[in-house]
PDB file of C-alpha atoms in Angstrom:
ATOM      1  CA  ALA A  10       0.000   0.000   0.000  1.00 47.00           C
ATOM      2  CA  PRO A  11       1.186   3.567  -0.624  1.00 56.00           C
ATOM      3  CA  VAL A  12       2.473   5.655   2.300  1.00 74.00           C
ATOM      4  CA  TRP A  13      -0.938   7.370   2.597  1.00 79.00           C
ATOM      5  CA  ALA A  14      -2.523   4.009   3.424  1.00 82.00           C
ATOM      6  CA  ASP A  15       0.425   2.397   5.219  1.00 83.00           C
ATOM      7  CA  GLY A  16      -1.750   1.846   8.311  1.00 78.00           C
ATOM      8  CA  VAL A  17      -4.185  -0.320   6.337  1.00 84.00           C
ATOM      9  CA  LEU A  18      -3.350  -4.002   6.012  1.00 82.00           C
ATOM     10  CA  PRO A  19      -3.371  -5.339   2.430  1.00 83.00           C
ATOM     11  CA  GLN A  20      -5.723  -8.171   3.525  1.00 85.00           C
ATOM     12  CA  LYS A  21      -8.161  -5.525   4.804  1.00 86.00           C
ATOM     13  CA  LEU A  22      -8.053  -3.773   1.428  1.00 87.00           C
ATOM     14  CA  ASP A  23      -8.788  -7.066  -0.329  1.00 89.00           C
ATOM     15  CA  GLU A  24     -11.760  -7.579   1.992  1.00 90.00           C
ATOM     16  CA  VAL A  25     -13.344  -4.122   1.593  1.00 92.00           C
ATOM     17  CA  PHE A  26     -12.877  -4.057  -2.182  1.00 91.00           C
ATOM     18  CA  SER A  27     -14.057  -7.620  -2.834  1.00 90.00           C
ATOM     19  CA  ASP A  28     -17.443  -6.590  -4.318  1.00 90.00           C
ATOM     20  CA  LEU A  29     -16.191  -3.513  -6.167  1.00 93.00           C
ATOM     21  CA  PRO A  30     -14.803  -3.305  -9.723  1.00 94.00           C
ATOM     22  CA  GLN A  31     -11.034  -3.185 -10.255  1.00 94.00           C
ATOM     23  CA  GLU A  32     -11.267   0.484 -11.268  1.00 95.00           C
ATOM     24  CA  ALA A  33     -12.796   1.336  -7.858  1.00 95.00           C
ATOM     25  CA  ARG A  34     -10.109  -0.639  -6.075  1.00 93.00           C
ATOM     26  CA  ASP A  35      -7.294   1.017  -8.026  1.00 93.00           C
ATOM     27  CA  SER A  36      -8.574   4.573  -7.629  1.00 95.00           C
ATOM     28  CA  LEU A  37      -9.773   5.018  -4.015  1.00 95.00           C
ATOM     29  CA  ILE A  38      -6.411   5.237  -2.238  1.00 93.00           C
ATOM     30  CA  PRO A  39      -4.796   7.690  -4.717  1.00 94.00           C
ATOM     31  CA  LEU A  40      -8.001   9.740  -5.018  1.00 95.00           C
ATOM     32  CA  SER A  41      -8.532   9.984  -1.260  1.00 95.00           C
ATOM     33  CA  GLU A  42      -4.893  11.020  -0.869  1.00 94.00           C
ATOM     34  CA  ILE A  43      -5.454  13.865  -3.362  1.00 94.00           C
ATOM     35  CA  PHE A  44      -8.668  14.938  -1.615  1.00 94.00           C
ATOM     36  CA  TYR A  45      -7.153  15.059   1.867  1.00 94.00           C
ATOM     37  CA  ALA A  46      -3.960  16.735   0.580  1.00 91.00           C
ATOM     38  CA  ARG A  47      -6.164  19.498  -0.858  1.00 89.00           C
ATOM     39  CA  ILE A  48      -7.787  20.129   2.514  1.00 88.00           C
ATOM     40  CA  THR A  49      -4.540  19.988   4.506  1.00 88.00           C
ATOM     41  CA  SER A  50      -2.928  23.270   5.582  1.00 73.00           C
ATOM     42  CA  ARG A  51      -5.935  25.323   4.467  1.00 79.00           C
ATOM     43  CA  ARG A  52      -8.014  27.535   6.668  1.00 79.00           C
ATOM     44  CA  PHE A  53     -11.390  25.843   6.704  1.00 76.00           C
ATOM     45  CA  ASN A  54     -13.570  28.631   7.944  1.00 77.00           C
ATOM     46  CA  SER A  55     -12.835  30.791   4.894  1.00 83.00           C
ATOM     47  CA  ARG A  56     -14.879  31.575   1.810  1.00 86.00           C
ATOM     48  CA  ALA A  57     -11.877  30.974  -0.516  1.00 84.00           C
ATOM     49  CA  THR A  58     -11.513  27.392   0.730  1.00 84.00           C
ATOM     50  CA  PHE A  59     -15.265  26.780   0.515  1.00 87.00           C
ATOM     51  CA  GLU A  60     -15.414  28.039  -3.084  1.00 90.00           C
ATOM     52  CA  ASP A  61     -12.409  26.001  -4.283  1.00 90.00           C
ATOM     53  CA  PRO A  62     -13.600  23.788  -7.189  1.00 91.00           C
ATOM     54  CA  SER A  63     -10.686  21.358  -6.668  1.00 91.00           C
ATOM     55  CA  VAL A  64     -12.299  20.292  -3.371  1.00 91.00           C
ATOM     56  CA  ARG A  65     -15.918  20.645  -4.467  1.00 93.00           C
ATOM     57  CA  GLN A  66     -15.486  18.186  -7.356  1.00 95.00           C
ATOM     58  CA  PHE A  67     -15.438  15.237  -4.924  1.00 96.00           C
ATOM     59  CA  PHE A  68     -19.146  15.726  -4.133  1.00 96.00           C
ATOM     60  CA  PRO A  69     -22.129  14.937  -6.364  1.00 94.00           C
ATOM     61  CA  THR A  70     -24.038  18.125  -5.430  1.00 94.00           C
ATOM     62  CA  LEU A  71     -23.349  21.550  -3.962  1.00 93.00           C
ATOM     63  CA  ALA A  72     -25.703  20.687  -1.079  1.00 94.00           C
ATOM     64  CA  SER A  73     -23.723  17.562  -0.174  1.00 95.00           C
ATOM     65  CA  TYR A  74     -20.472  19.552  -0.308  1.00 94.00           C
ATOM     66  CA  SER A  75     -21.967  22.288   1.885  1.00 93.00           C
ATOM     67  CA  ASP A  76     -23.106  19.708   4.446  1.00 95.00           C
ATOM     68  CA  TYR A  77     -19.670  18.048   4.561  1.00 95.00           C
ATOM     69  CA  TYR A  78     -17.887  21.386   4.760  1.00 93.00           C
ATOM     70  CA  ALA A  79     -20.075  22.732   7.580  1.00 92.00           C
ATOM     71  CA  ALA A  80     -19.690  19.530   9.600  1.00 93.00           C
ATOM     72  CA  LEU A  81     -15.899  19.505   9.118  1.00 93.00           C
ATOM     73  CA  VAL A  82     -15.525  23.173  10.138  1.00 92.00           C
ATOM     74  CA  ASP A  83     -17.571  22.475  13.273  1.00 93.00           C
ATOM     75  CA  ALA A  84     -15.571  19.342  14.130  1.00 94.00           C
ATOM     76  CA  LEU A  85     -12.202  21.088  13.623  1.00 93.00           C
ATOM     77  CA  ASP A  86     -13.399  23.948  15.814  1.00 93.00           C
ATOM     78  CA  ARG A  87     -14.547  21.606  18.597  1.00 94.00           C
ATOM     79  CA  ALA A  88     -11.199  19.750  18.372  1.00 95.00           C
ATOM     80  CA  ASN A  89      -9.438  23.088  19.005  1.00 94.00           C
ATOM     81  CA  ILE A  90      -7.393  22.898  15.805  1.00 93.00           C
ATOM     82  CA  ARG A  91      -6.040  26.423  15.360  1.00 88.00           C
ATOM     83  CA  PHE A  92      -7.625  28.398  12.511  1.00 84.00           C
ATOM     84  CA  ASN A  93      -9.560  25.240  11.532  1.00 86.00           C
ATOM     85  CA  ARG A  94      -6.387  24.350   9.625  1.00 89.00           C
ATOM     86  CA  PRO A  95      -5.275  20.728   9.864  1.00 93.00           C
ATOM     87  CA  THR A  96      -1.596  20.381   8.983  1.00 92.00           C
ATOM     88  CA  LYS A  97      -1.667  16.616   8.541  1.00 93.00           C
ATOM     89  CA  ILE A  98      -4.318  13.979   7.851  1.00 94.00           C
ATOM     90  CA  LYS A  99      -3.611  10.269   8.266  1.00 93.00           C
ATOM     91  CA  ILE A 100      -5.775   7.353   7.207  1.00 93.00           C
ATOM     92  CA  LEU A 101      -6.078   4.855  10.049  1.00 93.00           C
ATOM     93  CA  GLY A 102      -8.316   2.241   8.450  1.00 92.00           C
ATOM     94  CA  ILE A 103     -11.012   1.381   5.914  1.00 94.00           C
ATOM     95  CA  LYS A 104     -14.113  -0.712   6.472  1.00 94.00           C
ATOM     96  CA  LEU A 105     -17.196  -1.626   4.507  1.00 93.00           C
ATOM     97  CA  SER A 106     -20.468  -0.060   5.675  1.00 93.00           C
ATOM     98  CA  PRO A 107     -23.763  -2.005   5.627  1.00 91.00           C
ATOM     99  CA  SER A 108     -24.896   0.182   2.687  1.00 90.00           C
ATOM    100  CA  GLY A 109     -21.868  -0.868   0.594  1.00 89.00           C
ATOM    101  CA  SER A 110     -19.936   2.385   0.847  1.00 94.00           C
ATOM    102  CA  LEU A 111     -16.487   2.527   2.414  1.00 96.00           C
ATOM    103  CA  LEU A 112     -15.758   4.221   5.732  1.00 96.00           C
ATOM    104  CA  LEU A 113     -12.327   5.817   6.076  1.00 96.00           C
ATOM    105  CA  SER A 114     -11.120   6.325   9.644  1.00 95.00           C
ATOM    106  CA  LEU A 115      -8.960   9.440   9.740  1.00 95.00           C
ATOM    107  CA  ARG A 116      -6.841  11.468  12.146  1.00 94.00           C
ATOM    108  CA  PHE A 117      -6.688  15.217  11.499  1.00 95.00           C
ATOM    109  CA  ILE A 118      -3.757  16.938  13.256  1.00 94.00           C
ATOM    110  CA  GLY A 119      -3.053  20.635  13.698  1.00 93.00           C
ATOM    111  CA  PRO A 120      -1.699  23.219  16.119  1.00 91.00           C
ATOM    112  CA  ASN A 121      -3.670  23.483  19.357  1.00 93.00           C
ATOM    113  CA  ASP A 122      -5.796  26.619  19.686  1.00 88.00           C
ATOM    114  CA  LEU A 123      -6.077  26.463  23.475  1.00 87.00           C
ATOM    115  CA  PRO A 124      -3.778  28.730  25.535  1.00 84.00           C
ATOM    116  CA  LEU A 125      -0.621  27.144  26.989  1.00 84.00           C
ATOM    117  CA  ARG A 126      -1.201  23.941  25.004  1.00 83.00           C
ATOM    118  CA  LEU A 127       1.994  23.620  22.990  1.00 84.00           C
ATOM    119  CA  TRP A 128       1.172  20.196  21.569  1.00 87.00           C
ATOM    120  CA  ASN A 129      -0.941  19.398  18.529  1.00 93.00           C
ATOM    121  CA  ALA A 130      -4.683  18.916  18.672  1.00 95.00           C
ATOM    122  CA  THR A 131      -6.237  15.922  16.924  1.00 95.00           C
ATOM    123  CA  LEU A 132      -9.615  15.062  15.489  1.00 95.00           C
ATOM    124  CA  LEU A 133     -10.627  11.460  14.864  1.00 96.00           C
ATOM    125  CA  ARG A 134     -13.229  11.329  12.121  1.00 96.00           C
ATOM    126  CA  THR A 135     -14.840   8.827   9.780  1.00 96.00           C
ATOM    127  CA  ASP A 136     -15.603   9.875   6.204  1.00 97.00           C
ATOM    128  CA  GLU A 137     -17.838   7.876   3.897  1.00 96.00           C
ATOM    129  CA  TRP A 138     -16.885   7.265   0.256  1.00 97.00           C
ATOM    130  CA  LEU A 139     -19.343   5.796  -2.263  1.00 97.00           C
ATOM    131  CA  TRP A 140     -18.567   4.185  -5.629  1.00 96.00           C
ATOM    132  CA  GLN A 141     -21.357   5.272  -7.965  1.00 95.00           C
ATOM    133  CA  ASP A 142     -21.628   5.763 -11.726  1.00 93.00           C
ATOM    134  CA  GLY A 143     -17.995   4.744 -12.242  1.00 95.00           C
ATOM    135  CA  ARG A 144     -16.419   7.125  -9.736  1.00 96.00           C
ATOM    136  CA  TRP A 145     -15.877   7.797  -6.043  1.00 97.00           C
ATOM    137  CA  TRP A 146     -17.882  10.433  -4.160  1.00 97.00           C
ATOM    138  CA  VAL A 147     -17.485  11.717  -0.614  1.00 97.00           C
ATOM    139  CA  VAL A 148     -20.783  11.319   1.254  1.00 95.00           C
ATOM    140  CA  PRO A 149     -21.500  13.963   3.894  1.00 92.00           C
ATOM    141  CA  GLY A 150     -22.514  12.782   7.351  1.00 76.00           C
ATOM    142  CA  LYS A 151     -25.770  13.800   8.942  1.00 61.00           C
ATOM    143  CA  VAL A 152     -25.660  17.460   9.954  1.00 47.00           C
TER     144      VAL A 152
END
């Protein structure tokens, strides 16, 4: 597995991709790495980030993107990640959901926004990815 997915056992990948086409299997890890790289080191509570088409293209509708974005901004804020700007995102695991989508367990890391806390703050989060119509989409959680 590539460095991005080095925490995911190859047997686990075989298991979660067993019912998906080869194209889905080959594209999820590189595509998710691109997606999370695009949201790393960016201020999330800013209009420029929200309006960036390179992030928006991972969602089937503007409404689904807006839901994901709002939930992520809120979660980063509650995790006390300074400026809502994660500096690193690591994939911890992948599992199959009952609906057939894949759930990526992630750790978002960034400077701590609380006073006198010189260590990084972290956010553990699960994002849902769905293979549909020959491509992967990020599915927003319930807001």
